[in-house]
Coordinates of N, CA and C in Angstrom, one line a residue:
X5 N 1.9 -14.9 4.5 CA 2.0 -14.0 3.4 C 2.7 -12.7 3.9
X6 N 2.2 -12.2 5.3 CA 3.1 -10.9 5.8 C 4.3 -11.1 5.9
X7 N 5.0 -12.3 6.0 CA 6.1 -12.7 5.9 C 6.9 -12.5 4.7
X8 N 7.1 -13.2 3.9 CA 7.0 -12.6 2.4 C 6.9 -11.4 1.9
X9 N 5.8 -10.5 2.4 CA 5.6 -9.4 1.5 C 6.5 -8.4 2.4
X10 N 6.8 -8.5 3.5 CA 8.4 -7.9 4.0 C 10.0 -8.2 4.4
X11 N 10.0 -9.5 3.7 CA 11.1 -9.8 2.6 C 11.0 -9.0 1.5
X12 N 10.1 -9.1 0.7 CA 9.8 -8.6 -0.7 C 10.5 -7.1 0.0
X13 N 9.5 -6.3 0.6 CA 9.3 -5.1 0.9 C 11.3 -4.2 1.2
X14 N 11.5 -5.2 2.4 CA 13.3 -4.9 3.3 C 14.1 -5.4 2.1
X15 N 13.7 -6.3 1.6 CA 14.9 -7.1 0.9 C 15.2 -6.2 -0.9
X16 N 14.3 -5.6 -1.1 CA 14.4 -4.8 -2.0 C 15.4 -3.5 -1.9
X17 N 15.3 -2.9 -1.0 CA 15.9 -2.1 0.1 C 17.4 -2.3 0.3
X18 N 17.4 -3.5 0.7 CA 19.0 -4.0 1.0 C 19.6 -4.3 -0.6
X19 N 19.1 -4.8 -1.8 CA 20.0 -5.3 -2.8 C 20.5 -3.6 -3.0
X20 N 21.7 -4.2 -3.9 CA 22.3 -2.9 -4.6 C 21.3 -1.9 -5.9
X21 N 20.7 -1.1 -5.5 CA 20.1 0.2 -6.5 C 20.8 -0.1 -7.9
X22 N 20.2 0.0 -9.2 CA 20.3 0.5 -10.7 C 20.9 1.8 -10.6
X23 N 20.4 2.4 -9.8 CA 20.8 4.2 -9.7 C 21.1 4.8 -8.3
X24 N 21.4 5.7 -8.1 CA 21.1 6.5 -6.6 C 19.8 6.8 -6.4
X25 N 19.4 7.1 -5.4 CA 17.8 7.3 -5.1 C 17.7 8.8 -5.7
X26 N 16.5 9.3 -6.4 CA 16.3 10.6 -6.4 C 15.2 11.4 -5.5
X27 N 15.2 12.6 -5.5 CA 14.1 13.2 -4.9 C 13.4 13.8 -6.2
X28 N 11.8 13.7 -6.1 CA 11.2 14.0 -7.2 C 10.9 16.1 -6.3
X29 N 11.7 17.0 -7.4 CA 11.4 18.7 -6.6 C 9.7 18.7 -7.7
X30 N 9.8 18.0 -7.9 CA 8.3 18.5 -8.9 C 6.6 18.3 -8.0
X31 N 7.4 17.1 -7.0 CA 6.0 16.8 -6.5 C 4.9 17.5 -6.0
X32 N 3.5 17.4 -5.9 CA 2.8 18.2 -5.1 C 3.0 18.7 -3.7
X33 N 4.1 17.1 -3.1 CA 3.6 17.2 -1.5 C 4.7 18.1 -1.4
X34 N 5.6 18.4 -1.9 CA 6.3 19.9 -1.1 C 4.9 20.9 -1.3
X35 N 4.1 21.4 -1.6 CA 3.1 21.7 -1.2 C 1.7 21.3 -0.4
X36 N 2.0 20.5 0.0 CA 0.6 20.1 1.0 C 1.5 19.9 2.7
X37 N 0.9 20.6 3.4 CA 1.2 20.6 4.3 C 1.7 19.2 5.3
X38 N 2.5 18.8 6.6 CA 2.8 17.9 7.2 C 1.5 18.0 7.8
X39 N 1.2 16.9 8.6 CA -0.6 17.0 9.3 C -0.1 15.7 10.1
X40 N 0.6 15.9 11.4 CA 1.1 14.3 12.0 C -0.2 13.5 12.6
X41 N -1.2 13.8 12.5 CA -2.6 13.4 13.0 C -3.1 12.0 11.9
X42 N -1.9 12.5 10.8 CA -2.8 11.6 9.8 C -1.8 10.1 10.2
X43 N -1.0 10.1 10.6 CA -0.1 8.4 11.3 C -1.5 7.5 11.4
X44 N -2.3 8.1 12.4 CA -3.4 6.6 13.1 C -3.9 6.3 12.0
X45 N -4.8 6.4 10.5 CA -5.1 5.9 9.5 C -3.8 5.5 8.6
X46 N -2.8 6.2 8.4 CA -1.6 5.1 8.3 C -1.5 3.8 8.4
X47 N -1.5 4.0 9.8 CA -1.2 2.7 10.5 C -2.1 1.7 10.4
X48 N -3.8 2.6 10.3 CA -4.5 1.4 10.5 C -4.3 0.1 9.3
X49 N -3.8 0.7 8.3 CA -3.5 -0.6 7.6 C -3.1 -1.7 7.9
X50 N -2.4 -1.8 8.7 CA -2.2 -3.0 9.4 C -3.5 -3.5 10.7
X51 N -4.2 -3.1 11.0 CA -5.6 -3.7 11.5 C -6.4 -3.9 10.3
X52 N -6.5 -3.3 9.1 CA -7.2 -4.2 8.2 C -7.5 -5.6 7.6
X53 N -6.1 -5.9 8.0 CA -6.0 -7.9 7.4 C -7.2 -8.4 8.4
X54 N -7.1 -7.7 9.9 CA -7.8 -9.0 10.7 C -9.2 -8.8 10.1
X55 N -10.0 -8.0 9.0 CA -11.3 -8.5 8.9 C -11.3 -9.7 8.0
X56 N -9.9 -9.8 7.2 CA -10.1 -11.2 7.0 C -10.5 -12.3 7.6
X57 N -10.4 -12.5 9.1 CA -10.6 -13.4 9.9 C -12.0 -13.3 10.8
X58 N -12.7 -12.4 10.1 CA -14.2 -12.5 10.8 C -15.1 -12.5 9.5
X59 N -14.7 -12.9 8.6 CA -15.5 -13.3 7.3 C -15.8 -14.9 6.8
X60 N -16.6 -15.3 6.3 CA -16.3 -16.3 5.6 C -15.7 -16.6 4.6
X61 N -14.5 -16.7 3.9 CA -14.2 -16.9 2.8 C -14.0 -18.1 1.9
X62 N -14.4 -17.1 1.0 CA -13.7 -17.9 -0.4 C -12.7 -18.4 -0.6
X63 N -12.4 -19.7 -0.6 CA -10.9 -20.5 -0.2 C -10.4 -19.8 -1.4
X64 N -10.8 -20.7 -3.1 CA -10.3 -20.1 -4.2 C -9.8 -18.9 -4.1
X65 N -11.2 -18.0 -4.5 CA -11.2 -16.4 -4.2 C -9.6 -15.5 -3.8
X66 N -9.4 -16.1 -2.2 CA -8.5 -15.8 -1.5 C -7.4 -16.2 -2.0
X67 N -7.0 -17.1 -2.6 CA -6.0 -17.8 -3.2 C -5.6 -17.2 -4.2
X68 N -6.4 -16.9 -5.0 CA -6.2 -16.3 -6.0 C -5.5 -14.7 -5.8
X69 N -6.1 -13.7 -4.7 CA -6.6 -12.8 -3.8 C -4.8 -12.6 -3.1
X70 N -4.2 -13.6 -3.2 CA -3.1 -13.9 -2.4 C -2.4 -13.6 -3.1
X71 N -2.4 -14.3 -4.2 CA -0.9 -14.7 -5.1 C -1.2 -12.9 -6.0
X72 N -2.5 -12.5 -6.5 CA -2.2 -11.2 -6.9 C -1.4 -10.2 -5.9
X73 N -1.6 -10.1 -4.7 CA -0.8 -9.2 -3.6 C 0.6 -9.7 -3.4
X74 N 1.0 -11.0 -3.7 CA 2.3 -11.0 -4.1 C 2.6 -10.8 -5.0
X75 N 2.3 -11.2 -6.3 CA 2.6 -10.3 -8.1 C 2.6 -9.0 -7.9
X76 N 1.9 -8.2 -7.2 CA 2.2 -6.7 -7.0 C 3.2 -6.4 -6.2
X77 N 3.9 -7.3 -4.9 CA 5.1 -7.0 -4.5 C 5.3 -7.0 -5.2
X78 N 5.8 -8.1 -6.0 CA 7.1 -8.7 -6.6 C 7.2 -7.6 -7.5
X79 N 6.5 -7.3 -8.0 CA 6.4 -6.1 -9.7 C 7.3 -5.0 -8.3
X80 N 7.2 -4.6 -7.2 CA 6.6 -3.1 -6.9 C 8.5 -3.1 -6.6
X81 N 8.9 -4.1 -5.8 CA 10.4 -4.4 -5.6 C 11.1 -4.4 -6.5
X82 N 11.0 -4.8 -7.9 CA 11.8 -4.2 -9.2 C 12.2 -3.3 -9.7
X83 N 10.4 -2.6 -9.0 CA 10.5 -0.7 -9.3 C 11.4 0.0 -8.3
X84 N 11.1 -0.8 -7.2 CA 12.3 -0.3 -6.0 C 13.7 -0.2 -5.8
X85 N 14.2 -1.8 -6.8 CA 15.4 -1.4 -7.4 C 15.9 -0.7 -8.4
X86 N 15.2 -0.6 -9.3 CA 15.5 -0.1 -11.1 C 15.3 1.9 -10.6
X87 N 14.5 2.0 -9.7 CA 13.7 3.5 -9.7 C 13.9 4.1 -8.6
X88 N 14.8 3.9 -7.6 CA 15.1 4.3 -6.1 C 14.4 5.8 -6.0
X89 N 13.8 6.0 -5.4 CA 13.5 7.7 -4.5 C 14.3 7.6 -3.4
X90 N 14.0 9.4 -2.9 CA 14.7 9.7 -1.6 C 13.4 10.7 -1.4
X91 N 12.7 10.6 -0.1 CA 12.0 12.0 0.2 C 12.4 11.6 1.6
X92 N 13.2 13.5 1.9 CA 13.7 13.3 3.9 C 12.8 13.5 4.6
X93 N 12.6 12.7 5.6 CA 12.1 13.2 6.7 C 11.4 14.4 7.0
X94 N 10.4 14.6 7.7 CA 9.9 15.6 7.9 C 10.7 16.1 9.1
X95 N 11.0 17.4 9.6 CA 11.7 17.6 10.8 C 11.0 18.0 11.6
X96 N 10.4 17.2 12.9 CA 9.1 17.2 13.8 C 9.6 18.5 14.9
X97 N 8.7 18.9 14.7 CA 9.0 20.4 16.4 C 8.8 20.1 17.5
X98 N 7.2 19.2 17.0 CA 6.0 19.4 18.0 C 6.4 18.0 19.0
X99 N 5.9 18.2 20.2 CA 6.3 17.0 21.0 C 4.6 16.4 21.7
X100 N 4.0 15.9 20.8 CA 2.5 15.0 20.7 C 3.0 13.1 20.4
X101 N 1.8 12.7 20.7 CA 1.7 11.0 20.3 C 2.0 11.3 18.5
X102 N 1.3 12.1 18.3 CA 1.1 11.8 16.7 C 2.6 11.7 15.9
X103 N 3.5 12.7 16.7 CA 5.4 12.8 16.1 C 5.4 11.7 16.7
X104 N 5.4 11.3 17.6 CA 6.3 10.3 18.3 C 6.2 9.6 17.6
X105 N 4.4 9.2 17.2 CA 4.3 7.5 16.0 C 4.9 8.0 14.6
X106 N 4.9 9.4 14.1 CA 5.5 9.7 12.8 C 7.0 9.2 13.3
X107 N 7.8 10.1 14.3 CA 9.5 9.4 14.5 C 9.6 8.0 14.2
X108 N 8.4 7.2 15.1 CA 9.0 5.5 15.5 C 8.8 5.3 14.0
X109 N 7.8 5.5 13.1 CA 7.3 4.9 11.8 C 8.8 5.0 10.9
X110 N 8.9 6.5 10.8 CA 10.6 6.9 9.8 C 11.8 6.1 10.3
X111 N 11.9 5.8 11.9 CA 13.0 5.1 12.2 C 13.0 3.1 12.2
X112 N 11.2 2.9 11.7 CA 11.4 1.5 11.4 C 11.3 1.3 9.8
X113 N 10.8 2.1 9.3 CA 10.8 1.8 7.4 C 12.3 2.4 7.0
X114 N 12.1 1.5 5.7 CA 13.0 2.0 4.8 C 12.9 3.2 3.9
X115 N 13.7 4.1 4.0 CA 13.8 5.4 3.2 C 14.1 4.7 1.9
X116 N 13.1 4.6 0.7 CA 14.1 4.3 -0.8 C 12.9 3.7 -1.2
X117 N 11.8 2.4 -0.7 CA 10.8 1.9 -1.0 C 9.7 2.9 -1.4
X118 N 9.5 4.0 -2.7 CA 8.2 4.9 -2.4 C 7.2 4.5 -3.7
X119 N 8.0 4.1 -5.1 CA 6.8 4.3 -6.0 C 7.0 2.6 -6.7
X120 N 5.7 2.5 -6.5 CA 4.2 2.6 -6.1 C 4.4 2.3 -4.7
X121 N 3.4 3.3 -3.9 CA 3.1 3.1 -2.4 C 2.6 1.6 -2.3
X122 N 3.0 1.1 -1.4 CA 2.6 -0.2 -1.1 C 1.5 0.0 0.1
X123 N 1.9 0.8 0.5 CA 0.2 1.2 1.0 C -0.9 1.4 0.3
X124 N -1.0 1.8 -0.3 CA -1.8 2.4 -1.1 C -2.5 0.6 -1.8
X125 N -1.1 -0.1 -2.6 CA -1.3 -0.7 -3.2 C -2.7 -2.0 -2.1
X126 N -1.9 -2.0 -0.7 CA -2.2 -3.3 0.0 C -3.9 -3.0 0.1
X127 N -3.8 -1.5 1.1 CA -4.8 -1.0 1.1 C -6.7 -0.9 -0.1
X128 N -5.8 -0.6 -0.8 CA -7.1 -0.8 -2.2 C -7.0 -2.7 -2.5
X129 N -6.4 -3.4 -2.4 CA -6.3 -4.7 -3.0 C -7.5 -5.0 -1.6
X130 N -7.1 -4.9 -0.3 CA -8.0 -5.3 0.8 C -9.4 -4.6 0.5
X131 N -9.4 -3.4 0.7 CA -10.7 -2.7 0.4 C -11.5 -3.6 -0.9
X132 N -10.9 -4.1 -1.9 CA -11.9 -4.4 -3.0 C -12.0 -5.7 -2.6
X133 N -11.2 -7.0 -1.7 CA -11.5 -7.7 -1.4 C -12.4 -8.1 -0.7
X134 N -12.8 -7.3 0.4 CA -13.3 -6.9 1.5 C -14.6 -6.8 1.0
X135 N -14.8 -6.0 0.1 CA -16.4 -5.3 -0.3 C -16.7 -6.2 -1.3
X136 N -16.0 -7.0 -2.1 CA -16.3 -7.6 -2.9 C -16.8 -8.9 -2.2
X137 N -16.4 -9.2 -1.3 CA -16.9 -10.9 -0.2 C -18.4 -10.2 0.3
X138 N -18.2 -8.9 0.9 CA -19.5 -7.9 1.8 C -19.7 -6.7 1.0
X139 N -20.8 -6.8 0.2 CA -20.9 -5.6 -0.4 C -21.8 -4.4 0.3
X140 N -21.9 -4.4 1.3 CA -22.3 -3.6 2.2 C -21.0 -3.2 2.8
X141 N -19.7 -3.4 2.7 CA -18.6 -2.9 3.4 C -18.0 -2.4 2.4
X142 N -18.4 -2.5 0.8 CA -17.7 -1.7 -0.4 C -17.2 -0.4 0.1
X143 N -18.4 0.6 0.3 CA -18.1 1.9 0.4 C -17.3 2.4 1.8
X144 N -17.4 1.3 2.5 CA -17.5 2.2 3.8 C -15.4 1.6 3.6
X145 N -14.9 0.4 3.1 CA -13.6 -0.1 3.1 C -12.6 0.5 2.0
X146 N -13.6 1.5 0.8 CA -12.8 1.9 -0.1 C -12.6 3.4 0.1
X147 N -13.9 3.7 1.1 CA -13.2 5.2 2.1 C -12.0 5.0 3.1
X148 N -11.8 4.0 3.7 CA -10.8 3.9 4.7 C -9.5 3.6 3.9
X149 N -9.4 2.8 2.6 CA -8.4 3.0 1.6 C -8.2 4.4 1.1
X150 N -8.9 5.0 1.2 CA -8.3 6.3 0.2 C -7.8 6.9 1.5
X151 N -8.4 7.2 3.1 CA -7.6 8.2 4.3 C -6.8 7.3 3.9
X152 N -6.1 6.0 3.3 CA -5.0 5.5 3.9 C -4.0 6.0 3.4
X153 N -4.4 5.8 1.8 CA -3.9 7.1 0.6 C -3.2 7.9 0.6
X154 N -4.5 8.9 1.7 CA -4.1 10.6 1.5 C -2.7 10.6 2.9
X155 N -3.2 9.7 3.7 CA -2.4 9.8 4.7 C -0.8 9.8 4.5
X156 N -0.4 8.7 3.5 CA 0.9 8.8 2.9 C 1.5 10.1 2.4
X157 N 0.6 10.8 2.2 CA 1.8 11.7 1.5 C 1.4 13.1 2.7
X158 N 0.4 13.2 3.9 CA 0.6 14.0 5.3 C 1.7 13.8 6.1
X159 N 2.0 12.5 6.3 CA 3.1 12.2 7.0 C 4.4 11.8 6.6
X160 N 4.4 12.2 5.7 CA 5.6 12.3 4.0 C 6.0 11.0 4.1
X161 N 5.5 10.1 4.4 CA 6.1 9.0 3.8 C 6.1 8.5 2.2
X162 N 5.3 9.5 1.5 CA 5.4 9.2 0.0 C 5.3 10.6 -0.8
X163 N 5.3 10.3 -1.9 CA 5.2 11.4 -2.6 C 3.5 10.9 -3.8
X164 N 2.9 12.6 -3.7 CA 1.8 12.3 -4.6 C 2.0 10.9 -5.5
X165 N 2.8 10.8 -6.3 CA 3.1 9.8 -7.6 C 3.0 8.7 -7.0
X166 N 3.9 8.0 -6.0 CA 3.4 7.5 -5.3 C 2.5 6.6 -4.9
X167 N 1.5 7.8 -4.9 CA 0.1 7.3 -4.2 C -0.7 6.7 -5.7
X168 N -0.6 7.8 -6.5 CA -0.7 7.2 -7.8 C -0.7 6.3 -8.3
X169 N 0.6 5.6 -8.3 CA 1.4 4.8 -9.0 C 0.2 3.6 -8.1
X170 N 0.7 3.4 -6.6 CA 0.2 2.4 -5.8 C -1.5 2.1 -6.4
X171 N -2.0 3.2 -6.5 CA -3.7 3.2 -7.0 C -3.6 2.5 -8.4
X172 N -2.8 3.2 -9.3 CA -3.0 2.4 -10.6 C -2.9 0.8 -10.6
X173 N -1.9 0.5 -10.0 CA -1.4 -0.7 -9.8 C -2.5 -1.7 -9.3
X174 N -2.8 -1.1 -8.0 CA -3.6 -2.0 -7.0 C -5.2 -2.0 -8.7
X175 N -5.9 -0.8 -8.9 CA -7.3 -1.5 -9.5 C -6.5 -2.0 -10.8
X176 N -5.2 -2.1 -11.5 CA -5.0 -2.7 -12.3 C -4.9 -4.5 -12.3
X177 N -4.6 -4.7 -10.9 CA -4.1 -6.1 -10.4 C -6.0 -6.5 -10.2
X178 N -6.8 -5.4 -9.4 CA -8.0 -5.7 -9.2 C -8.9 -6.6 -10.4
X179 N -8.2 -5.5 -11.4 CA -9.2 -5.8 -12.9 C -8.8 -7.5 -13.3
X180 N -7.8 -7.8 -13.7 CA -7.1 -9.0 -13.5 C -8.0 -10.3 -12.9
X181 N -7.6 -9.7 -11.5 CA -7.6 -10.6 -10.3 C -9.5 -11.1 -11.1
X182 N -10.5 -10.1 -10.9 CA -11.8 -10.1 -11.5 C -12.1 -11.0 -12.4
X183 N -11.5 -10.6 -13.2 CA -11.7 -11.3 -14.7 C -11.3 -12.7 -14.5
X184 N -10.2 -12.9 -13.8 CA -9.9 -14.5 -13.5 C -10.8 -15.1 -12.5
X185 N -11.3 -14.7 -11.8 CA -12.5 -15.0 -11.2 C -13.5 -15.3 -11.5
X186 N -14.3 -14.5 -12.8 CA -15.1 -14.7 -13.7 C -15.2 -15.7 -14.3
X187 N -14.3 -15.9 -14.8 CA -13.7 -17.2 -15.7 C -13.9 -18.4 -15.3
X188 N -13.3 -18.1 -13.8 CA -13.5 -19.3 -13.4 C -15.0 -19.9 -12.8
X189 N -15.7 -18.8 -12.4 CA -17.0 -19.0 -12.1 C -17.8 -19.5 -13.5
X190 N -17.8 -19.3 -14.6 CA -18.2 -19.5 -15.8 C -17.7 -20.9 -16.1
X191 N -16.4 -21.3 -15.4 CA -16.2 -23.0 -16.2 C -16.7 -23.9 -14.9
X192 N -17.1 -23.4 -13.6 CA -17.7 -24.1 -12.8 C -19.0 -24.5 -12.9
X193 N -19.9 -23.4 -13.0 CA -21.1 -23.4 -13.9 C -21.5 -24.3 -15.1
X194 N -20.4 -24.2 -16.0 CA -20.6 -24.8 -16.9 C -21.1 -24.4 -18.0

């Protein structure tokens, strides 16, 4: 699936744009300060898949779980062509770990991929997955989704909207994803 969803993710990137990318002057984050501290919850989004693999899962569940996180690429890459952004780089002073991971981060992503955050998006889809298999990890998985959130738009990799956008999306795909689950629990039952 990681495979795929950075196809989806680069390969969006590389076709030819609807438009030129814009910068949104309206956003909040020209008002919220850079905070390069916030990278390591960034990042941790990528150590979140591995609690997939100390769970038991729901074969179905997961399957289902799967193909919704690709329907929200796939939707999020359309937006990435038809809706291009541009937000530059932050210009680093300071010489700490935390620039250095902000530098390496801006020089391995693509500038143009911003609305809906796919962080945001991956993040909340895992979090409800996560808590929904362990509901004793609900709260503690849908706080480390939102630092992951806020962290997008500290290390300007996104802009507020954004974050938005990725949140609407992700509990929109959630609600969905739910209700097909229901359904199908209801025709197993009988």
């Amino acid at each position: 699936m990681s495979v795929i969803l950075a196809v989806m993710y680069f390969g969006a990137h590389a076709l030819p744009h609807l438009q030129s990318p814009r910068i949104i002057e309206w956003d909040p984050v020209w008002h919220i300060p850079f905070f390069g501290a916030f990278i390591v919850p960034y990042l941790s989004l990528f150590l979140m898949p591995l609690l997939f693999f100390v769970q038991p899962k729901k074969h179905d569940f997961f399957r289902r779980w799967t193909i919704t996180v690709l329907v929200t690429a796939a939707f999020s890459a359309i937006i990435f062509v038809t809706w291009p952004l541009n937000l530059p780089c932050q210009m680093l002073n300071e010489n700490d770990i935390f620039c250095w991971l902000v530098t390496l981060t801006y020089s391995i992503d693509v500038r143009g991929n911003f609305f809906p955050s796919q962080h945001v998006v991956l993040a909340f889809l895992m979090a409800f997955a996560l808590g929904y298999e362990h509901p004793t990890w609900r709260w503690p998985m849908i706080i480390w989704a939102a630092l992951i959130a806020v962290s997008t738009v500290f290390v300007r990799q996104h802009y507020a909207i954004d974050v938005a956008g990725g949140l609407v999306l992700a509990v929109t795909a959630w609600s969905v994803l739910l209700r097909l689950e229901h359904r199908q629990q209801k025709t197993q039952t009988g």
